[in-house]
Amino acid sequence: MSDETTILLCIATPLAGAVLIAITGSRPNLREAVTLVTAGVVFGLVASLFPQVLDGGRPAAIMGEMLPGLAIAFEVEPLGMMFAGIASFLWIVTSVYSIGYMRGHHEHNQTRFYIYFAVAIASAVGVAFAANMMTLFVFYEVLTLSTFPLVTHHGTDEAKRAGRVYLGILLGTSIGLQFIAVIWTWTLAGTLDFTEGGILRDKASPAVVGVLLALYVFGIGKAAVMPFHRWLPAAMVAPTPVSALLHAVAVVKAGVFTVLKVIVYIFGFDFLAQVASGNWLLYVSGFTIVAASVVALRSDNLKRRLAYSTVSQLSYVIMAAAILTPLSAMGAALHIATHAFGKITLFFCAGSILVASHKTLVSELDGIGRRMPWTMAAFAIGAFSMIGIPPTVGFVSKWYILRAAMEAEQTFAAAVIVLSTLLNAGYFLPIVYAAFFRAAPAEPATAGGPALGAEVGNGGLPRNHGHRREGHGEAPLTVVLALTVSAAGILFLFFFPDLPFALARQLAGVAG
Amino acid sequence: MDVLGLFNYWIVIVLMMIGFYIVISHGNLVKKVVGLNVFQVSVFVFFISMSKVRGGTAPILEEGIEVYSNPLPHVLILTAIVVGVATTALALGLVVRIRDAYGTIEADEIIEPEEDGA
Amino acid sequence: MIAAHLPALQVVVPLISAPLCLLLRRPGAAWTVALAVSWFALAVALSLLIEVSIGGPVSYPIGDWAAPWGIEYRVDQVGALVLVIVTAIGAVVMPFAGASVAHEIASDRAYLFYTMYLLCLTGLLGIAITGDVFNLFVFLEISSLSSYVLISMGQDRRALTAAYNYLVMGTVGATFYVIGVGMMYMMTGTLNMADLATRLPAVADTRTILMALAFLTVGLSLKLALFPLHTWLPNAYTYAPSVVTAFLAATATKVAVYAFIRVYFTVFGEVDLFEIAPMVPILMVLALAGMFVGSAVAIFQNNLKRMLAYSSIAQIGYMVLGLSFASVTGLAGGIIHLFNHALMKSALFLALGCVVLRLGTVHIDGLRGLGRRMPLTMAAFVVGGLSLIGVPLTVGFISKWYLVQAALEKGWWPIAGLIVLSSLLAVIYVWRVVEIAYFRPAPEGSAAVEEAPIFMLAPTWIMAGASIYFGIDATATLEVARGAAEFLIKGAP
């Protein structure tokens, strides 16, 4: 199979899968088999490109011109390879997870869910492989639109409101700012191809570069740089698999990936460092890291806490990129991978808790580790990775970013990393502690005061307002399986980080 | 400037403004049509009078005729008159149907609430 | 040689088939004639476009009277593109008309509808093809008079007042145009566009020509509904029969924009128009005001036809904005938006036509839960809506791209900002409909609703599909638009 066919198939397969899912929608088993097979095939296709990219090859495909001089074109470079690899691998894991979750949680419209999921993956791969900024922008927007029905899946008023925020911010920033930035780049440079060393050198004054960078960074709303981060917590009304894969991996990573891509291949590290009008980015992302961590610390809703943690972690990538050294580029790329595994594990756990016990608040999790040992063990691993404790992979990327900050003598960045690590520990460790070391409340505390006769209520009837199942155990098997795999991935990547390293090194080579 | 020498244009302007004023200010739909007609006629006069050449005759090919008026605008205005008649007929037709539907031809009286379920 | 007479056939065939419909009287027969003529006209327009693209402008003297004395039909790239737009819309709308007209217009009047439709088509094609400014007026009135009649055929009695108001304003507009033509004739002694273009520069400084320009601008702006001369449009679109709205929204204002482009870039092509009068700021401000006012008012409409009508006013603003840049990119952006907007607006209005057929209403509350009950219709509506917003992979994206690029090329980045800002307003009004249709349950006890018949769905989806297709591969349309813009800016030969 030629490279061109492989690349196009990477995008076409999930779309074909979506069609098949629609056709087989009335038979859930078959439908889910289709999802799994499609996910497997996509990962196989993406993986088949790995060796070539590792050897320095750049497989490419051109689909034809959209506007005169501007083609829909694809080119696989290390960063895109990494992003596509992560997204397609985790799609398999998430599909396994979704099957247990969606059935265990009795969600409606499951067919629609799987269809749009497949479309979202297709567009995420499109973003990853885009060879020019316009192609990227097109898939970026398709990603926004295809995830909208997933965010609003429940169809409730709350989902509708969240959908408004989601679409309002993502479309507003991308059309309002990014679109202008893209066309401006086009008029300045006469090309939008991602080129090593950037395309704007000698074509834009420092002031213009500063404005353009701002248009890009804020226009890429998916990167959730404050003040355009609100959509991410809002999107948490979605079913957990959506939060897990899309709002911890595909969508948000598409955001930071795009920022990284723009900085490396549109501006070019050297050029940006030379004109020095992009330094503000360091401070904006640093602020986002700390501020989001503080909000996370104060959120009782588990998914909301995870969402703000994501906002904060995304800005790690952006801050790393803003340090503008080869080492920092490497750290940024690695962090995309490590955060993906860490955060998806955490979301899987949150979903698992929800399915098994219908609990959504951090304060309700006391003692849950004994009932759900697998889930909470995985949660602990994910949390360690977020904080950056070895032997989890989160340590690796944080290490590189910190080293880059030190070497570049960016005291601010280093301080932010240290501070936020403390904050991360502050909002993750209590959960782990409570889950394993606190006694479970036999009866959830009522507003009236501490529950009396705790032991007596243990075998009592479920409370009428909720579906709390006090006698719950672990979540469905596929759910546990998926979160175990992703947690194992966190540990595995710490000991065998060759593949992401090889790709990140190549990127660093480009950036340097 | 020769103010009086341009008297035809003055007439055109006066007619035009009268017609326009009627169209804008009158609520009676038939009067609006009349105003529209006056407005159009002023343009006809404008075209016809501008093509008149002083001392010229009708443009008929005959011995001894050297100076004649420009016939083209006259022809154009024939067309425009036809268009004007068609417009008037259609407008009056609409007014008749509006009267059937609403029972009045006063613009003020046929205003309906804007919010609708149509 | 029949091929040599294509320009004449383009106009004459619809013209003579109009009375034929009148004589046939039977709705089915009249529909067949109208359908056949529409497709024939499309074939002619396409062959003209190909001919023009290869061999340059085609000139056709009517009755063999040589220009500038006789009337000249002249087809160049812009004209051919507009011909294709108009005929294509007609060809797609006509299959739809069969069912829709039977539903909305009394069967004893249906033949009159087809007669008027053909006359309207004649007028619109004539405007696009003629090379004579007075002849343009005649065709303008043919199309306008027939569209007044078409609008008045709406079910609601307010259609009558809407048609009447349109008639008054349209006639004033046309008369203004004639005054402008008369003044140009006074100064140059010619009515042929190409001839005018060569003679105008000599007298461009006179007050008469300045007045002529003013009258022409105001007159045509009335016809194309440029803000603030748009007041006739919302009612006319709202109360006209669905087919009429779809057809007129996609063609009538577009052709008026075309006439505007003709006057500005062909007739006044050799004059440095933007020197003798402050036309750039005037047009630009009006266009921007239209974009914002149209979109903002659209947000508050509960009648969806009216909402789309206001959206049209905004979209016309985009077109005028494009040509007010007076650069190749800007003009190309205006022309491409003319084409693109015709596609998306007709898709939207056709989808509403399907809704009217099944529900009898286009009030926003009536659409509750319609996303499930008429999935294909609403999907087409969403595609059209996304295109209005300017989402990638739809035609709207291409238009916005070109307009923003034109603004940035001139360094007018605030204008670029305003363009995208106003397209974000479109998000609001499109999403209102999406939320109602997809998130609200159908009203209790409402009758079962099924999808529209295939004859109506197919045209709707042809238009929706075209607004996706030309959004993905815009090279062909842009080549034509760019070619046309370059041709116009560099001046007619």
mmCIF file of C-alpha atoms in Angstrom, chain A residues 65-68 70 109 134 137-138 141-142 145 148 152 160 164 167 172 175-176 179-180 182-184 186-187 192, chain C residues 372 389 391-393 397-398 400-402 404-405 408-409 416-417 420 423-424 431 435 439 471-475 478:
data_model
loop_
_atom_site.group_PDB
_atom_site.id
_atom_site.type_symbol
_atom_site.label_atom_id
_atom_site.label_comp_id
_atom_site.label_asym_id
_atom_site.label_seq_id
_atom_site.Cartn_x
_atom_site.Cartn_y
_atom_site.Cartn_z
ATOM 1 C CA GLU A 65 -7.098 21.978 -4.175
ATOM 2 C CA MET A 66 -9.801 23.669 -2.216
ATOM 3 C CA LEU A 67 -8.902 27.211 -3.085
ATOM 4 C CA PRO A 68 -6.496 28.058 -5.869
ATOM 5 C CA LEU A 70 -4.336 25.918 -1.289
ATOM 6 C CA ASN A 109 -29.114 7.221 21.410
ATOM 7 C CA MET A 134 -5.805 25.490 6.020
ATOM 8 C CA PHE A 137 -8.242 24.592 10.211
ATOM 9 C CA VAL A 138 -10.818 22.669 8.212
ATOM 10 C CA GLU A 141 -13.722 22.990 12.723
ATOM 11 C CA VAL A 142 -15.112 19.612 11.740
ATOM 12 C CA LEU A 145 -18.961 20.376 15.059
ATOM 13 C CA PHE A 148 -21.157 19.078 19.607
ATOM 14 C CA THR A 152 -25.145 17.661 24.249
ATOM 15 C CA LYS A 160 -28.070 22.490 25.839
ATOM 16 C CA ARG A 164 -23.992 26.770 23.742
ATOM 17 C CA LEU A 167 -19.897 25.965 20.464
ATOM 18 C CA GLY A 172 -16.216 32.118 18.235
ATOM 19 C CA ILE A 175 -13.795 31.950 13.276
ATOM 20 C CA GLY A 176 -13.251 35.227 15.066
ATOM 21 C CA PHE A 179 -9.527 32.350 10.761
ATOM 22 C CA ILE A 180 -8.176 35.874 10.467
ATOM 23 C CA VAL A 182 -4.718 31.997 8.928
ATOM 24 C CA ILE A 183 -5.666 34.362 6.137
ATOM 25 C CA TRP A 184 -3.282 36.985 7.415
ATOM 26 C CA TRP A 186 -1.519 33.550 3.832
ATOM 27 C CA THR A 187 -1.401 37.157 2.640
ATOM 28 C CA LEU A 192 0.393 27.986 4.506
ATOM 29 C CA ARG C 372 -36.340 13.621 14.442
ATOM 30 C CA ILE C 389 -21.969 30.897 9.378
ATOM 31 C CA VAL C 391 -17.896 26.821 8.538
ATOM 32 C CA PRO C 392 -15.181 25.073 6.537
ATOM 33 C CA LEU C 393 -16.264 22.564 3.924
ATOM 34 C CA PHE C 397 -16.237 29.472 4.183
ATOM 35 C CA ILE C 398 -14.893 30.174 0.718
ATOM 36 C CA LYS C 400 -15.567 34.619 3.915
ATOM 37 C CA TRP C 401 -12.039 33.551 3.146
ATOM 38 C CA TYR C 402 -11.928 35.745 0.073
ATOM 39 C CA VAL C 404 -11.279 38.604 4.713
ATOM 40 C CA GLN C 405 -8.304 38.157 2.448
ATOM 41 C CA LEU C 408 -6.281 42.147 4.844
ATOM 42 C CA GLU C 409 -4.623 42.743 1.497
ATOM 43 C CA ALA C 416 -11.746 41.798 8.504
ATOM 44 C CA GLY C 417 -12.652 41.693 12.169
ATOM 45 C CA VAL C 420 -15.993 37.518 11.072
ATOM 46 C CA SER C 423 -20.700 35.865 10.765
ATOM 47 C CA LEU C 424 -20.656 34.925 14.417
ATOM 48 C CA TRP C 431 -28.319 27.711 16.424
ATOM 49 C CA GLU C 435 -31.745 23.835 19.409
ATOM 50 C CA PHE C 439 -33.393 19.508 21.661
ATOM 51 C CA GLY C 471 -17.114 24.400 -0.423
ATOM 52 C CA ILE C 472 -14.692 21.502 -0.733
ATOM 53 C CA ASP C 473 -13.584 22.100 -4.271
ATOM 54 C CA ALA C 474 -13.892 25.780 -4.985
ATOM 55 C CA THR C 475 -11.180 25.940 -7.596
ATOM 56 C CA LEU C 478 -13.117 30.695 -7.973
#
